[in-house]
Amino acid sequence: MPVGTGGTVKGVPQDILEELGVQILLGNTYHLYLRPGVEQVRNLGGLHRFMSWPRAILTDSGGFQVFSLSGLRKVTEEGVTFRSHLDGSSHFFTPESAMEAQIGLGADIIMAFDECTEYPADPARARASMEMTLRWAERSKKYFEEHKHEVPWSSRLSSVIGRLQTQVPRSARDDNIVAETATPTLFGIVQGGMDPQLRKESAERTLEIGFPGYAIGGLSVGEPRHLTREIVEATLEHLPADKPRYLMGVGTPEEIVEYANLGVDMMDCVLPTRAARHGLLFTSEGKISIKQARYAADDNPLDQNCACRVCTRYSRAYLRHLYASNELLAQVLNSIHNLSFYLDTMRRVRDAISLGERARFLSDLRSARKP
Amino acid sequence: MPVGTGGTVKGVPQDILEELGVQILLGNTYHLYLRPGVEQVRNLGGLHRFMSWPRAILTDSGGFQVFSLSGLRKVTEEGVTFRSHLDGSSHFFTPESAMEAQIGLGADIIMAFDECTEYPADPARARASMEMTLRWAERSKKYFEEHKHEVPWSSRLSSVIGRLQTQVPRSARDDNIVAETATPTLFGIVQGGMDPQLRKESAERTLEIGFPGYAIGGLSVGEPRHLTREIVEATLEHLPADKPRYLMGVGTPEEIVEYANLGVDMMDCVLPTRAARHGLLFTSEGKISIKQARYAADDNPLDQNCACRVCTRYSRAYLRHLYASNELLAQVLNSIHNLSFYLDTMRRVRDAISLGERARFLSDLRSARKP
């Protein structure tokens, strides 16, 4: 999932996201809550309509964003008090208000409000944090079940798809993937720090509460990468394979392949777009820092093996010139390429999975036919 | 002509420029000379290939840009010494070196090196400046005629169109408008300050030197608008109507209609893109400053009468949010809309002209048939 923090994947128009094959975007509740505000988005028909994005949207709960504010926040059993990074104003998120915000934004998949345990955390702290996330998960689910119909289009449900389709250009209508459900779907989040036993317990007790999908939170918080992988593995085995398993906030192209291979179904990361804005480009032959002088006279495409609209049209020399000149177009083209590279990577993963499944199916068929 | 200062129309990918119907772009010799450098562009096959732009390109001579540096430049009969705005390094432009640079960049239309007379200028100064521009025009033409074959593709002329066509996506190939000429075309520039008599003399003596097209320079330098119009009119009447007449550096949507109506064939201006980056948008109902809070909940398209990809997809509320949040996409979408508005305006002007010509043709036909 590309990250569209404030209702936009930075620098990339929505029609290009569609062309790239983006099926689902992530929106950040914390950012949208502060600007333009949940009521504003709700009154304008929800985030889909507001940003003219007919395909699926997942919003995070705001928990991780608030966690990132460190000095600006205070956590109690009731919720989190934090100060806006924009104007220093004080705000209060609870499991209930985080659900209210996400339902108001009109996302298709919304996330339970959790506490992202910091790294490192001692055993007592990791347990206490996990226990609170479980209590918050129950409160999230309770509020969600009671209010899930309060979506921005609840009063005019039958027309929402129609309106979206009117708004988007004809070319984009055919393959739009709007969830035709009237209410969003709530995912639970597993915490438990870096302790496999706590992760197991968190997974089992989150499963007891019961959600249609499960996320692994609290990773990519500064721990070494081998530990991330270890905890992902230790958590995944306790999550049902027939429900979506979502690993939050990863990763590099290599990592997303690795995690998909372990059984992760969904991931989100700002890396492709953020790196792009800093001139760091992912290619089939590794990372390229386009600012380097060695590319100034390089007439080759950025990535010979990439069919995106950047690689088929522009040279490394041109991209290097745009970046070195601090041109807006550098950020636009770099973001388009990196997203294309990530989405291609995930397409290859899906192809490999379906190829494997076909091979298994054929092999099963052959076994069954044996007398 | 949209302005693509440093080999890019800020924030707008080339395929969108094609989609908008841009037939010709302006590149700034001064900027391209400093970065990435003429030799760099020449070695990469010229500006068309470097920026992957198969349609026409006009480069200015650098004279106006250097003029804009004021404190950083020194003018002598031989040429202009100036300091780079990027790193303070010292450079020297002459009529000869300005031709060499533009031929090296590989533009389709290049401009004689002129001195843009400052405003206000006393009569003696305006005359001296005009006289020097005339001497520089002769030197420009002489160098141009002797070196015009030294284009970046001179050694491999037959393949240039082919290479461009290979590089651009299939969809863009059919309607590309690459000038199939082997050499660029040189336009002369009329100066003469704000004195109609001097303008007349400048026009007549520039015509004596002889160019396939003529530009009116030295306007939009701080003079009141009525004076601009007066000088344009006073100059146009001395320029042949069967050759392109190019008014440099104007203007607002109202002005470009007005000047086209007076007989101007070509104009360039950074206004549509620069204003867009500052949230100032041109619409069929006047200018809109999209940052205003009044648009925060406005679900209407930016311009009801505009069919561009911004107006058909996004609301004013969304564009306002992007601008207020300082999002990259604001600058991209705003630039696309403003360019679309300008190009639509010029299309309407051309339609009106051809309608008038058809009406005149039919009327002539009717008169001829009368017994």
Coordinates of C-alpha atoms in Angstrom, one line a residue, chain A:
Chain A
M1 CA 0.0 0.0 0.0
P2 CA 1.5 3.3 -1.0
V3 CA 1.1 5.9 1.8
G4 CA -1.1 8.9 1.1
T5 CA -0.5 10.6 4.4
G6 CA -2.7 13.7 4.0
G7 CA -5.0 12.6 1.3
T8 CA -2.3 12.5 -1.4
V9 CA 0.6 10.2 -2.3
K10 CA 3.1 13.0 -2.4
G11 CA 3.6 14.4 -5.9
V12 CA 1.6 11.7 -7.8
P13 CA -1.8 12.5 -9.3
Q14 CA -4.5 9.9 -8.7
D15 CA -4.9 8.9 -12.3
I16 CA -1.3 7.9 -12.4
L17 CA -1.7 5.8 -9.2
E18 CA -4.6 4.1 -11.0
E19 CA -2.4 3.5 -14.1
L20 CA 0.3 2.1 -11.8
G21 CA -2.2 -0.5 -10.6
V22 CA -2.5 0.8 -7.0
Q23 CA -5.4 -1.2 -5.5
I24 CA -5.4 0.3 -2.0
L25 CA -3.9 3.4 -0.4
L26 CA -3.1 4.1 3.2
G27 CA -4.2 7.4 4.8
N28 CA -3.0 8.6 8.1
T29 CA -5.7 9.4 10.6
Y30 CA -3.5 11.7 12.6
H31 CA -2.7 13.9 9.7
L32 CA -6.2 14.0 8.2
Y33 CA -7.7 14.6 11.7
L34 CA -5.5 17.7 12.0
R35 CA -5.8 18.8 8.4
P36 CA -8.3 19.2 6.8
G37 CA -10.2 17.7 9.8
V38 CA -12.5 14.7 10.0
E39 CA -15.7 16.7 9.9
Q40 CA -14.5 18.5 6.7
V41 CA -13.8 15.2 5.0
R42 CA -17.1 13.7 6.3
N43 CA -19.1 16.6 5.0
L44 CA -17.5 16.3 1.6
G45 CA -18.6 12.7 1.3
G46 CA -15.6 10.9 2.8
L47 CA -12.0 10.5 1.8
H48 CA -12.8 8.6 -1.4
R49 CA -14.8 11.4 -2.7
F50 CA -12.6 14.1 -1.2
M51 CA -9.5 13.0 -2.9
S52 CA -11.2 11.4 -5.9
W53 CA -9.9 7.9 -5.2
P54 CA -12.4 5.2 -6.2
R55 CA -10.3 2.2 -5.0
A56 CA -9.8 1.0 -1.5
I57 CA -8.4 3.0 1.4
L58 CA -7.0 1.8 4.7
T59 CA -6.5 4.3 7.6
D60 CA -4.2 3.7 10.5
S61 CA -5.5 4.5 14.0
G62 CA -3.3 7.4 14.6
G63 CA -1.6 5.4 17.4
F64 CA 1.8 5.0 15.7
Q65 CA 1.8 8.6 14.5
V66 CA 1.1 9.9 18.0
F67 CA 3.8 7.5 19.3
S68 CA 6.2 9.1 16.9
L69 CA 5.6 12.5 18.5
S70 CA 7.5 11.2 21.7
G71 CA 8.0 14.4 23.7
L72 CA 4.6 15.8 22.6
R73 CA 2.4 13.0 24.0
K74 CA 1.1 11.6 27.3
V75 CA -0.5 8.1 27.5
T76 CA -3.2 7.2 30.1
E77 CA -5.6 4.3 30.4
E78 CA -8.2 6.5 28.8
G79 CA -6.2 7.5 25.8
V80 CA -3.4 9.7 24.5
T81 CA -3.0 13.5 24.9
F82 CA -0.8 14.9 22.2
R83 CA 0.2 18.2 20.7
S84 CA -0.2 18.9 17.0
H85 CA 3.1 19.1 15.1
L86 CA 1.5 21.8 13.1
D87 CA 0.5 24.4 15.6
G88 CA 1.2 22.9 19.1
S89 CA -2.6 22.6 19.8
S90 CA -3.6 19.9 22.3
H91 CA -5.7 16.9 21.3
F92 CA -6.9 13.7 22.9
F93 CA -7.2 10.4 21.1
T94 CA -9.1 7.4 22.7
P95 CA -10.0 4.1 21.2
E96 CA -13.5 5.5 20.7
S97 CA -12.4 8.8 19.1
A98 CA -10.0 7.0 16.8
M99 CA -12.8 4.8 15.6
E100 CA -15.1 7.8 15.2
A101 CA -12.4 9.6 13.2
Q102 CA -11.8 6.6 10.9
I103 CA -15.5 5.9 10.4
G104 CA -15.9 9.6 9.6
L105 CA -13.1 9.6 7.1
G106 CA -14.9 6.7 5.4
A107 CA -12.0 4.3 4.9
D108 CA -12.7 0.7 3.8
I109 CA -10.3 -0.8 6.3
I110 CA -9.8 0.8 9.7
M111 CA -7.4 -0.1 12.5
A112 CA -7.9 -0.6 16.2
F113 CA -6.4 2.0 18.4
D114 CA -3.2 0.5 19.9
E115 CA -0.2 1.6 21.9
C116 CA 3.0 1.1 19.8
T117 CA 5.5 -0.2 22.4
E118 CA 8.8 1.7 22.3
Y119 CA 12.1 -0.1 21.7
P120 CA 13.8 -1.1 23.9
A121 CA 11.2 -1.8 26.6
D122 CA 11.7 -3.9 29.7
P123 CA 9.5 -7.0 30.2
A124 CA 7.1 -5.3 32.6
R125 CA 6.7 -2.4 30.4
A126 CA 6.2 -4.5 27.3
R127 CA 3.5 -6.6 29.1
A128 CA 1.7 -3.6 30.5
S129 CA 1.7 -1.9 27.1
M130 CA 0.4 -5.1 25.5
E131 CA -2.3 -5.5 28.1
M132 CA -3.5 -1.9 27.5
T133 CA -3.5 -2.5 23.7
L134 CA -5.8 -5.5 24.3
R135 CA -8.2 -3.4 26.5
W136 CA -8.1 -0.7 23.8
A137 CA -8.8 -3.4 21.1
E138 CA -12.0 -4.3 23.0
R139 CA -13.0 -0.7 23.4
S140 CA -12.2 -0.1 19.7
K141 CA -14.4 -3.1 18.6
K142 CA -17.3 -2.2 20.9
Y143 CA -17.4 1.4 19.6
F144 CA -16.9 0.2 16.0
E145 CA -19.8 -2.3 16.2
E146 CA -22.1 0.4 17.6
H147 CA -21.1 3.1 15.1
K148 CA -19.9 1.4 12.0
H149 CA -22.9 2.5 10.0
E150 CA -22.1 6.2 10.6
V151 CA -20.0 6.3 7.4
P152 CA -20.0 9.6 5.4
W153 CA -22.3 8.1 2.9
S154 CA -24.7 6.3 5.2
S155 CA -27.6 8.7 4.5
R156 CA -27.1 8.3 0.7
L157 CA -25.6 4.9 0.5
S158 CA -27.1 3.8 -2.8
S159 CA -25.6 6.7 -4.7
V160 CA -22.1 6.6 -3.4
I161 CA -20.7 4.3 -6.1
G162 CA -22.5 6.3 -8.7
R163 CA -21.0 9.6 -7.5
L164 CA -17.6 8.2 -7.4
Q165 CA -18.0 6.9 -10.9
T166 CA -19.3 10.2 -12.2
Q167 CA -16.3 12.0 -10.7
V168 CA -13.5 9.8 -12.1
P169 CA -12.6 10.0 -15.8
R170 CA -14.2 7.5 -18.1
S171 CA -10.9 5.6 -18.6
A172 CA -10.7 4.8 -14.9
R173 CA -14.2 3.6 -14.3
D174 CA -14.1 0.2 -15.7
D175 CA -11.5 -1.2 -13.4
N176 CA -12.3 0.6 -10.2
I177 CA -12.3 -1.5 -7.2
V178 CA -14.5 0.4 -4.7
A179 CA -15.5 -1.8 -1.9
E180 CA -19.3 -2.0 -2.3
T181 CA -19.8 -2.6 1.4
A182 CA -21.9 -0.2 3.4
T183 CA -19.6 -0.3 6.4
P184 CA -15.8 -0.4 7.0
T185 CA -13.9 -3.5 8.2
L186 CA -11.9 -3.3 11.5
F187 CA -8.6 -5.0 11.9
G188 CA -6.9 -5.8 15.2
I189 CA -3.3 -5.1 16.0
V190 CA -0.9 -7.5 17.8
Q191 CA 1.7 -5.9 20.0
G192 CA 4.1 -7.4 22.6
G193 CA 7.4 -5.8 22.0
M194 CA 10.3 -8.0 21.1
D195 CA 9.3 -11.0 23.2
P196 CA 8.0 -14.0 21.2
Q197 CA 6.0 -15.3 24.2
L198 CA 4.3 -11.9 24.7
R199 CA 3.6 -11.8 20.9
K200 CA 2.0 -15.2 21.1
E201 CA -0.2 -14.2 24.0
S202 CA -1.1 -10.9 22.2
A203 CA -2.0 -12.8 19.0
E204 CA -4.1 -15.3 20.9
R205 CA -6.0 -12.8 23.0
T206 CA -6.5 -10.5 20.0
L207 CA -8.0 -13.5 18.1
E208 CA -10.3 -14.1 21.1
I209 CA -11.7 -10.6 20.7
G210 CA -12.1 -11.5 17.0
F211 CA -11.4 -9.4 13.9
P212 CA -11.7 -10.1 10.1
G213 CA -8.0 -9.2 9.7
Y214 CA -4.9 -8.9 11.9
A215 CA -2.0 -6.5 11.9
I216 CA 1.5 -6.9 13.4
G217 CA 2.3 -3.5 15.0
G218 CA 5.2 -2.3 17.1
L219 CA 8.0 -3.2 14.6
S220 CA 10.3 -0.9 12.6
V221 CA 10.7 1.1 15.8
G222 CA 14.5 1.0 15.8
E223 CA 15.2 -2.7 16.5
P224 CA 17.8 -4.5 14.4
R225 CA 16.4 -6.1 11.3
H226 CA 17.0 -9.7 12.2
L227 CA 14.9 -9.1 15.3
T228 CA 12.1 -7.7 13.2
R229 CA 12.1 -10.9 11.1
E230 CA 12.2 -13.1 14.2
I231 CA 9.2 -11.4 15.7
V232 CA 7.3 -11.4 12.5
E233 CA 7.8 -15.1 12.2
A234 CA 7.0 -15.7 15.9
T235 CA 3.7 -13.7 15.5
L236 CA 2.6 -15.0 12.1
E237 CA 2.4 -18.6 13.2
H238 CA -0.3 -17.6 15.7
L239 CA -2.4 -15.7 13.2
P240 CA -4.9 -17.5 10.9
A241 CA -3.7 -17.8 7.4
D242 CA -7.2 -17.5 6.0
K243 CA -7.5 -13.9 7.3
P244 CA -5.5 -10.9 6.0
R245 CA -2.2 -10.6 7.9
Y246 CA -0.9 -7.0 7.7
L247 CA 2.7 -6.1 8.7
M248 CA 2.7 -2.4 9.4
G249 CA 5.4 0.0 8.3
V250 CA 7.8 -2.2 6.2
G251 CA 9.9 -2.2 4.2
T252 CA 12.6 -2.3 1.5
P253 CA 11.9 -4.1 -1.7
E254 CA 13.9 -7.1 -0.4
E255 CA 12.0 -7.1 2.9
I256 CA 8.5 -7.0 1.3
V257 CA 9.4 -10.1 -0.8
E258 CA 10.8 -11.8 2.3
Y259 CA 7.8 -11.0 4.5
A260 CA 5.3 -11.9 1.7
N261 CA 7.2 -15.2 1.5
L262 CA 6.6 -15.7 5.3
G263 CA 2.9 -15.3 4.8
V264 CA 2.3 -11.5 5.2
D265 CA -0.6 -10.3 2.9
M266 CA -0.4 -6.6 3.3
M267 CA 2.3 -4.0 4.0
D268 CA 2.6 -0.3 3.9
C269 CA 5.7 1.9 3.8
V270 CA 6.6 5.5 3.0
L271 CA 10.0 4.4 1.8
P272 CA 9.3 4.3 -2.0
T273 CA 8.0 7.9 -2.0
R274 CA 10.1 9.4 0.7
A275 CA 13.3 7.9 -0.8
A276 CA 12.2 9.1 -4.2
R277 CA 12.0 12.7 -2.9
H278 CA 15.6 12.3 -1.7
G279 CA 16.8 11.0 -5.0
L280 CA 17.1 7.4 -3.9
L281 CA 15.7 5.1 -6.6
F282 CA 15.1 1.4 -6.5
T283 CA 15.9 -0.6 -9.6
S284 CA 16.2 -4.2 -10.7
E285 CA 20.0 -3.8 -10.3
G286 CA 19.9 -2.2 -6.9
K287 CA 19.6 1.2 -5.4
I288 CA 20.7 4.3 -7.3
S289 CA 21.4 7.7 -5.8
I290 CA 20.5 9.8 -8.8
K291 CA 22.2 12.9 -7.5
Q292 CA 25.6 11.4 -8.2
A293 CA 27.7 13.1 -10.9
R294 CA 28.3 9.7 -12.6
Y295 CA 24.8 9.9 -14.0
A296 CA 25.2 13.4 -15.5
A297 CA 26.0 12.0 -19.0
D298 CA 24.2 8.6 -18.7
D299 CA 21.8 8.4 -21.5
N300 CA 20.4 5.0 -20.3
P301 CA 16.9 4.6 -18.7
L302 CA 16.9 4.5 -14.9
D303 CA 16.0 0.8 -15.0
Q304 CA 16.3 -1.2 -18.2
N305 CA 13.9 -3.7 -16.9
C306 CA 11.2 -1.3 -15.9
A307 CA 8.3 -0.4 -18.1
C308 CA 7.0 2.6 -16.1
R309 CA 6.4 5.9 -17.8
V310 CA 9.6 7.3 -16.3
C311 CA 11.9 4.5 -17.5
T312 CA 10.4 4.3 -21.0
R313 CA 10.8 8.1 -21.6
Y314 CA 13.6 9.7 -19.6
S315 CA 17.3 9.1 -19.2
R316 CA 19.3 9.0 -16.0
A317 CA 21.1 12.1 -17.2
Y318 CA 17.8 14.0 -17.3
L319 CA 16.6 12.7 -14.0
R320 CA 20.0 13.6 -12.5
H321 CA 19.7 17.1 -14.0
L322 CA 16.2 17.5 -12.5
Y323 CA 17.3 16.4 -9.1
A324 CA 20.5 18.5 -9.1
S325 CA 18.5 21.5 -10.2
N326 CA 16.0 20.9 -7.4
E327 CA 13.2 20.8 -9.9
L328 CA 9.7 19.8 -8.9
L329 CA 9.5 17.3 -11.7
A330 CA 12.4 15.3 -10.0
Q331 CA 10.2 14.5 -7.1
V332 CA 7.2 13.6 -9.3
L333 CA 9.1 11.3 -11.7
N334 CA 11.2 9.7 -8.9
S335 CA 8.0 8.9 -6.9
I336 CA 6.3 7.4 -9.9
H337 CA 9.2 5.2 -10.7
N338 CA 9.7 4.0 -7.1
L339 CA 6.0 3.2 -6.7
S340 CA 6.1 1.4 -10.0
F341 CA 9.0 -0.7 -8.8
Y342 CA 7.3 -1.6 -5.5
L343 CA 4.0 -2.5 -7.2
D344 CA 5.9 -4.6 -9.8
T345 CA 7.7 -6.4 -7.0
M346 CA 4.4 -7.2 -5.3
R347 CA 2.9 -8.3 -8.7
R348 CA 5.8 -10.7 -9.1
V349 CA 5.2 -12.0 -5.6
R350 CA 1.6 -12.6 -6.4
D351 CA 2.4 -14.2 -9.7
A352 CA 4.9 -16.6 -8.0
I353 CA 2.2 -17.4 -5.3
S354 CA -0.4 -18.2 -7.9
L355 CA 2.1 -20.1 -10.0
G356 CA 3.0 -22.1 -6.9
E357 CA -0.7 -22.7 -6.1
R358 CA -1.4 -23.8 -9.7
A359 CA 1.6 -26.2 -9.5
R360 CA 0.3 -27.5 -6.2
F361 CA -3.2 -27.8 -7.5
L362 CA -2.0 -29.7 -10.6
S363 CA 0.1 -32.0 -8.4
D364 CA -2.8 -32.7 -6.1
L365 CA -5.0 -33.4 -9.1
R366 CA -2.4 -35.9 -10.4
S367 CA -2.2 -37.6 -7.1
A368 CA -6.0 -37.8 -6.8
R369 CA -6.2 -39.4 -10.3
K370 CA -3.7 -42.1 -9.4
P371 CA -5.5 -45.4 -9.0

